mmCIF file of C-alpha atoms in Angstrom:
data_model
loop_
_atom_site.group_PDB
_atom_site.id
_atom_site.type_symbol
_atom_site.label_atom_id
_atom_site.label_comp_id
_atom_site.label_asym_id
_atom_site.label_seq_id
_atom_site.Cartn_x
_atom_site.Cartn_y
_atom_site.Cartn_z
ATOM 1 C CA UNK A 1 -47.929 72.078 58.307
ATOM 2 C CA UNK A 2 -46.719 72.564 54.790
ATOM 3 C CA UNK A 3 -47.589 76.305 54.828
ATOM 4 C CA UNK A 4 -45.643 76.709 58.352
ATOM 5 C CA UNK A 5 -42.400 74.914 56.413
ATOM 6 C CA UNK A 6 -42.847 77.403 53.930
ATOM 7 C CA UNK A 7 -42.349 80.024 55.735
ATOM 8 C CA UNK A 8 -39.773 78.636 57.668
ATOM 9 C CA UNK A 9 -37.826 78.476 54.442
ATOM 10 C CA UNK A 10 -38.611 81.891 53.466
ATOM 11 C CA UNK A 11 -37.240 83.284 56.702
ATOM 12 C CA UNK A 12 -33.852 81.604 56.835
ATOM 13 C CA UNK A 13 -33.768 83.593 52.631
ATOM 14 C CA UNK A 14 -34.622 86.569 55.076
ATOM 15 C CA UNK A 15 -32.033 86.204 57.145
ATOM 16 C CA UNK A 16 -29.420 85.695 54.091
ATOM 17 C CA UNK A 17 -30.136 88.125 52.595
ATOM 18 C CA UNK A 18 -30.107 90.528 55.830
ATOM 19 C CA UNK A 19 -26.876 88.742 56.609
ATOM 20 C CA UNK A 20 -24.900 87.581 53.588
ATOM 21 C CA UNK A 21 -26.675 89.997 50.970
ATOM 22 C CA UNK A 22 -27.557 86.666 48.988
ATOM 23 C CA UNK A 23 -28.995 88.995 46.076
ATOM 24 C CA UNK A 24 -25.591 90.699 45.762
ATOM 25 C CA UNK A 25 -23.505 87.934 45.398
ATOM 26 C CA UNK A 26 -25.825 86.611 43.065
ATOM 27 C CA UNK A 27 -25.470 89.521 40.871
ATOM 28 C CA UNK A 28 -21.488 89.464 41.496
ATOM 29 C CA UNK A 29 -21.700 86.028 39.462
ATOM 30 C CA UNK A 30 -24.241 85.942 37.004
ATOM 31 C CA UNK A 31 -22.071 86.000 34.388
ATOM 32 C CA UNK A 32 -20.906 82.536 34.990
ATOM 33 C CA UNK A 33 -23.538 80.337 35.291
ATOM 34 C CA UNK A 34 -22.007 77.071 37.252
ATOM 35 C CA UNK A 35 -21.033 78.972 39.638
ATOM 36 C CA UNK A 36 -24.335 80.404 39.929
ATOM 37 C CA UNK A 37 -26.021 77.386 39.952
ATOM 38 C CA UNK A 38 -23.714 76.561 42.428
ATOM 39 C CA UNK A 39 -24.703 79.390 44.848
ATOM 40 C CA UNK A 40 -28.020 78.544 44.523
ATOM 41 C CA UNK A 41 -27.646 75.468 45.362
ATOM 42 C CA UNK A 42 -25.964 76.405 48.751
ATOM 43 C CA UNK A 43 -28.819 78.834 49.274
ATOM 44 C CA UNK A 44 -31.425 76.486 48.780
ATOM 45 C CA UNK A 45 -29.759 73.780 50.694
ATOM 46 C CA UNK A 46 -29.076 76.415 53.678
ATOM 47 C CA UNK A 47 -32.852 77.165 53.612
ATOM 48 C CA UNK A 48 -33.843 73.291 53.185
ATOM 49 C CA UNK A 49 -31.881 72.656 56.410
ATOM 50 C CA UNK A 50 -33.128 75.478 58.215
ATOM 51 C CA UNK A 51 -36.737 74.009 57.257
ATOM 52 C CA UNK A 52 -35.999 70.802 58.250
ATOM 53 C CA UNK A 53 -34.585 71.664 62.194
ATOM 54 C CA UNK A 54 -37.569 74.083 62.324
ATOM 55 C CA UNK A 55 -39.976 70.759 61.559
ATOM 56 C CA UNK A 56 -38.057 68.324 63.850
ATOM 57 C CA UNK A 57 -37.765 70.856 66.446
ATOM 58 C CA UNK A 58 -41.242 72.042 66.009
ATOM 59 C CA UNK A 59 -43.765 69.352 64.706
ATOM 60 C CA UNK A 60 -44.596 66.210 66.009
ATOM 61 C CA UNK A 61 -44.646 62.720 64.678
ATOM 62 C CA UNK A 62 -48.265 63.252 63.101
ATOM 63 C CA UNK A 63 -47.568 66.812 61.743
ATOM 64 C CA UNK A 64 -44.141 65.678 60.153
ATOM 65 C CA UNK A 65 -46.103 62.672 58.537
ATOM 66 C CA UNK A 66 -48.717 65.248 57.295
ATOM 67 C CA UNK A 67 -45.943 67.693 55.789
ATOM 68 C CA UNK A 68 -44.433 64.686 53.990
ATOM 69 C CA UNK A 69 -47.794 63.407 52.730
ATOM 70 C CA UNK A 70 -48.522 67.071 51.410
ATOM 71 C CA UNK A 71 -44.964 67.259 49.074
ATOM 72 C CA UNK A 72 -45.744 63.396 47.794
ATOM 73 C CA UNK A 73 -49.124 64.345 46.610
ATOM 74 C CA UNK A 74 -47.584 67.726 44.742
ATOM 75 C CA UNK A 75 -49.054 67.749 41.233
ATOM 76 C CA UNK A 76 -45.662 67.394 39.279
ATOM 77 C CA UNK A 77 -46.708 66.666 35.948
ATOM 78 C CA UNK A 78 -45.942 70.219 33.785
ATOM 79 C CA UNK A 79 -41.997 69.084 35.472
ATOM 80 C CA UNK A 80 -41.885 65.462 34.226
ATOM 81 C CA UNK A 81 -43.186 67.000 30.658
ATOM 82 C CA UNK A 82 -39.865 68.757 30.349
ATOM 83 C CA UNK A 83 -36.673 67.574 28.637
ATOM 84 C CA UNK A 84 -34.684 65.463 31.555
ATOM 85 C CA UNK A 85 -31.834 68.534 30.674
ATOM 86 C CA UNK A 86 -34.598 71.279 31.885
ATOM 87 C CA UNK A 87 -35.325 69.134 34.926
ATOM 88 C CA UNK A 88 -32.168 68.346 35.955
ATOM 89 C CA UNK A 89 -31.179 72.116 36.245
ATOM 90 C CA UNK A 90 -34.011 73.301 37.926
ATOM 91 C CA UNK A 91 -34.071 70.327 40.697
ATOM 92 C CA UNK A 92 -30.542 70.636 41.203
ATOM 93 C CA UNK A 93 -30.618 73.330 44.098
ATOM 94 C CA UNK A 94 -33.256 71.472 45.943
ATOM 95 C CA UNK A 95 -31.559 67.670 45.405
ATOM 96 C CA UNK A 96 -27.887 68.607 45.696
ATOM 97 C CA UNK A 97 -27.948 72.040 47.377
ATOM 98 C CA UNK A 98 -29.686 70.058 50.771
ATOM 99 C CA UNK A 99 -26.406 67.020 50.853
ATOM 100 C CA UNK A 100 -24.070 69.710 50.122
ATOM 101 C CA UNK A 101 -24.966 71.718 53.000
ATOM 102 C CA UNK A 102 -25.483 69.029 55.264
ATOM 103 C CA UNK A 103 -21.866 67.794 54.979
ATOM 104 C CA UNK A 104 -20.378 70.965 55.905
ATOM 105 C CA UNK A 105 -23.036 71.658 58.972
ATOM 106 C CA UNK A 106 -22.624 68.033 60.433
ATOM 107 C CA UNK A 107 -18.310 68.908 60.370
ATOM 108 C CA UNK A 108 -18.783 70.909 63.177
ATOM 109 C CA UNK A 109 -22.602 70.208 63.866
ATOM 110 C CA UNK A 110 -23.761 73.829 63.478
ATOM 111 C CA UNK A 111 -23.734 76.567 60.743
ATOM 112 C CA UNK A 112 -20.273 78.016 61.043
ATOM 113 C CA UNK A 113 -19.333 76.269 58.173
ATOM 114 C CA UNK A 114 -22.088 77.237 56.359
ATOM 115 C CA UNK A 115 -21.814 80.427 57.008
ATOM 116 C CA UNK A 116 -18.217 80.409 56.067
ATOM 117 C CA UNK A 117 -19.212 79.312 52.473
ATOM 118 C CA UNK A 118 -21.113 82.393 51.727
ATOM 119 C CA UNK A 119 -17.973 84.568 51.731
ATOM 120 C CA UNK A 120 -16.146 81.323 50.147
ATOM 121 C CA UNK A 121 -18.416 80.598 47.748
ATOM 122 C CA UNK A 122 -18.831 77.063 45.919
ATOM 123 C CA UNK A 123 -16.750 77.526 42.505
ATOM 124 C CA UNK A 124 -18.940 75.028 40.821
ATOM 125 C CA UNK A 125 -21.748 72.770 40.632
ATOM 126 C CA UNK A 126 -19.175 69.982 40.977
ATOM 127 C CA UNK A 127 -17.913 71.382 44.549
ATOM 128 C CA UNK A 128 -21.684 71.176 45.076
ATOM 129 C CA UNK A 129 -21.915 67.459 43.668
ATOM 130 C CA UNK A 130 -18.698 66.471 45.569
ATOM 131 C CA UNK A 131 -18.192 68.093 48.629
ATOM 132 C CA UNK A 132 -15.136 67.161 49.225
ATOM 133 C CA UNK A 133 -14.181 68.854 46.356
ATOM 134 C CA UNK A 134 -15.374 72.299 47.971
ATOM 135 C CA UNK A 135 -13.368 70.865 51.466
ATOM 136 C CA UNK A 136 -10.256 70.622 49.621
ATOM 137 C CA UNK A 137 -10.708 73.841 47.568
ATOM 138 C CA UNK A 138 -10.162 72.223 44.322
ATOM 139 C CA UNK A 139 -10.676 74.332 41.778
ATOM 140 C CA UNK A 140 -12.892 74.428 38.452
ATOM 141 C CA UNK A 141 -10.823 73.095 35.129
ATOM 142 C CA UNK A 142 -11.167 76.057 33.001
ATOM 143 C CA UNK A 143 -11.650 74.780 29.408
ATOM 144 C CA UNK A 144 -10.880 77.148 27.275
ATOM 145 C CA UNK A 145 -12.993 76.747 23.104
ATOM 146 C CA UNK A 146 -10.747 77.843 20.031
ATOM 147 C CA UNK A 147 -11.707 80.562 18.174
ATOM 148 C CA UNK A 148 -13.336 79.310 14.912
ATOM 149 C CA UNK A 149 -14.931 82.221 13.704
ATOM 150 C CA UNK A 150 -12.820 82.722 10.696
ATOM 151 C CA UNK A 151 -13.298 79.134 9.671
ATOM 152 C CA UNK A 152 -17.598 80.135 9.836
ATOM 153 C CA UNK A 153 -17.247 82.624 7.269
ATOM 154 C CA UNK A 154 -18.876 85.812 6.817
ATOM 155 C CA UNK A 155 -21.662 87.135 9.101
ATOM 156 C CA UNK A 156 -20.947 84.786 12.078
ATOM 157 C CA UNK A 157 -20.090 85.798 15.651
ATOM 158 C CA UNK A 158 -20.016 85.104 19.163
ATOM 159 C CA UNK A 159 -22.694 86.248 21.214
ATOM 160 C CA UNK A 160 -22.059 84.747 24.397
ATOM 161 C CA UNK A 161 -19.186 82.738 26.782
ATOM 162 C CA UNK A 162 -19.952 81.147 29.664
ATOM 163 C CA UNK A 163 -19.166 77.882 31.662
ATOM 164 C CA UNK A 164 -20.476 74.622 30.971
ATOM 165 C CA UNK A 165 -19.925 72.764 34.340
ATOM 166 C CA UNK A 166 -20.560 69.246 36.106
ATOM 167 C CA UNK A 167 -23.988 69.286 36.074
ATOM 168 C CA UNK A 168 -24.803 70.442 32.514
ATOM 169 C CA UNK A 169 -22.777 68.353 31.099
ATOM 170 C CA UNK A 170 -23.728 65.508 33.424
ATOM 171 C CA UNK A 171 -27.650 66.083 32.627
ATOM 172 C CA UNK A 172 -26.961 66.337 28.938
ATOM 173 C CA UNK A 173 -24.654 63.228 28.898
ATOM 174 C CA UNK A 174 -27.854 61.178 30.673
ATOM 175 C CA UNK A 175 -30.225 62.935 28.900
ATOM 176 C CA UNK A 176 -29.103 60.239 25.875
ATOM 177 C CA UNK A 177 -28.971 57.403 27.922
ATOM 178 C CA UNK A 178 -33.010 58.393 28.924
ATOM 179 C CA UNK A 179 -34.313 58.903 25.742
#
């Protein structure tokens, strides 16, 4: 069962990238990060979706109990030994990405709307985190840092800019609370 959800999932990242060119956009916004994140997070949760119709459409009673049994008893371990941060962002397209997507298909109770978001693409991971924040277009605060490379002296520069959005700052912010 697990290997037939598997491949379920793969297909539907088939058929985005046959239809959407998934790869494309993602190489349209890897310079910015949350929205990257973001994207992923609407890719994952478009192929969690697809995986779970295929299974309720597909599998029984017994052989949806057996795919559940075989995630539970996934040997997570080398996961829960890295910093909550580290966790947090690689989770986040498989625990947000699935709610996200789910709000826009059950608007209209097919994938138009998710469809739609792949040529209006999530700004950030907190459209992703708040949906209703993706609805309603609202749009990333852009934060802009001062420059303080004169104040650093000598021999210092900037090597790289890039966004630091709702969930990295989020994760971090807990990361204190569970140490």
């Amino acid at each position: 069962e697990q290997d037939e959800l598997t491949v379920a999932h793969e297909f539907v990242h088939g058929l985005q990238q046959l239809h959407f060119e998934i790869r494309a956009i993602g190489d349209s916004i890897e310079d910015d990060t949350d929205q990257s994140r973001a994207f992923r997070a609407l890719v994952e949760g478009d192929a969690t979706l697809g995986q779970l119709v295929y299974m309720l459409e597909h599998f029984d009673e017994q052989q949806q109990a057996a795919a559940q049994q075989a995630n539970n008893s996934a040997d997570i371990s080398a996961f829960q030994a890295a910093p909550y941060v580290i966790q947090r962002l690689i989770a986040f397209p498989y625990s947000e990405g699935p709610p996200f997507v789910i709000s826009l298909f059950l608007q209209t109770n097919d994938f138009e709307l998710v469809n739609e978001a792949y040529t209006d693409l999530p700004r950030s991971t907190e459209q992703i985190i708040h949906p209703e924040k993706y609805e309603s277009r609202e749009a990333p605060v852009e934060v802009v840092a001062p420059d303080i490379s004169s104040s650093l002296g000598d021999g210092w520069s900037e090597i790289d800019r890039d966004t630091f959005g709702e969930l990295f700052l989020r994760s971090y912010l807990q990361s204190g609370i569970q140490a």
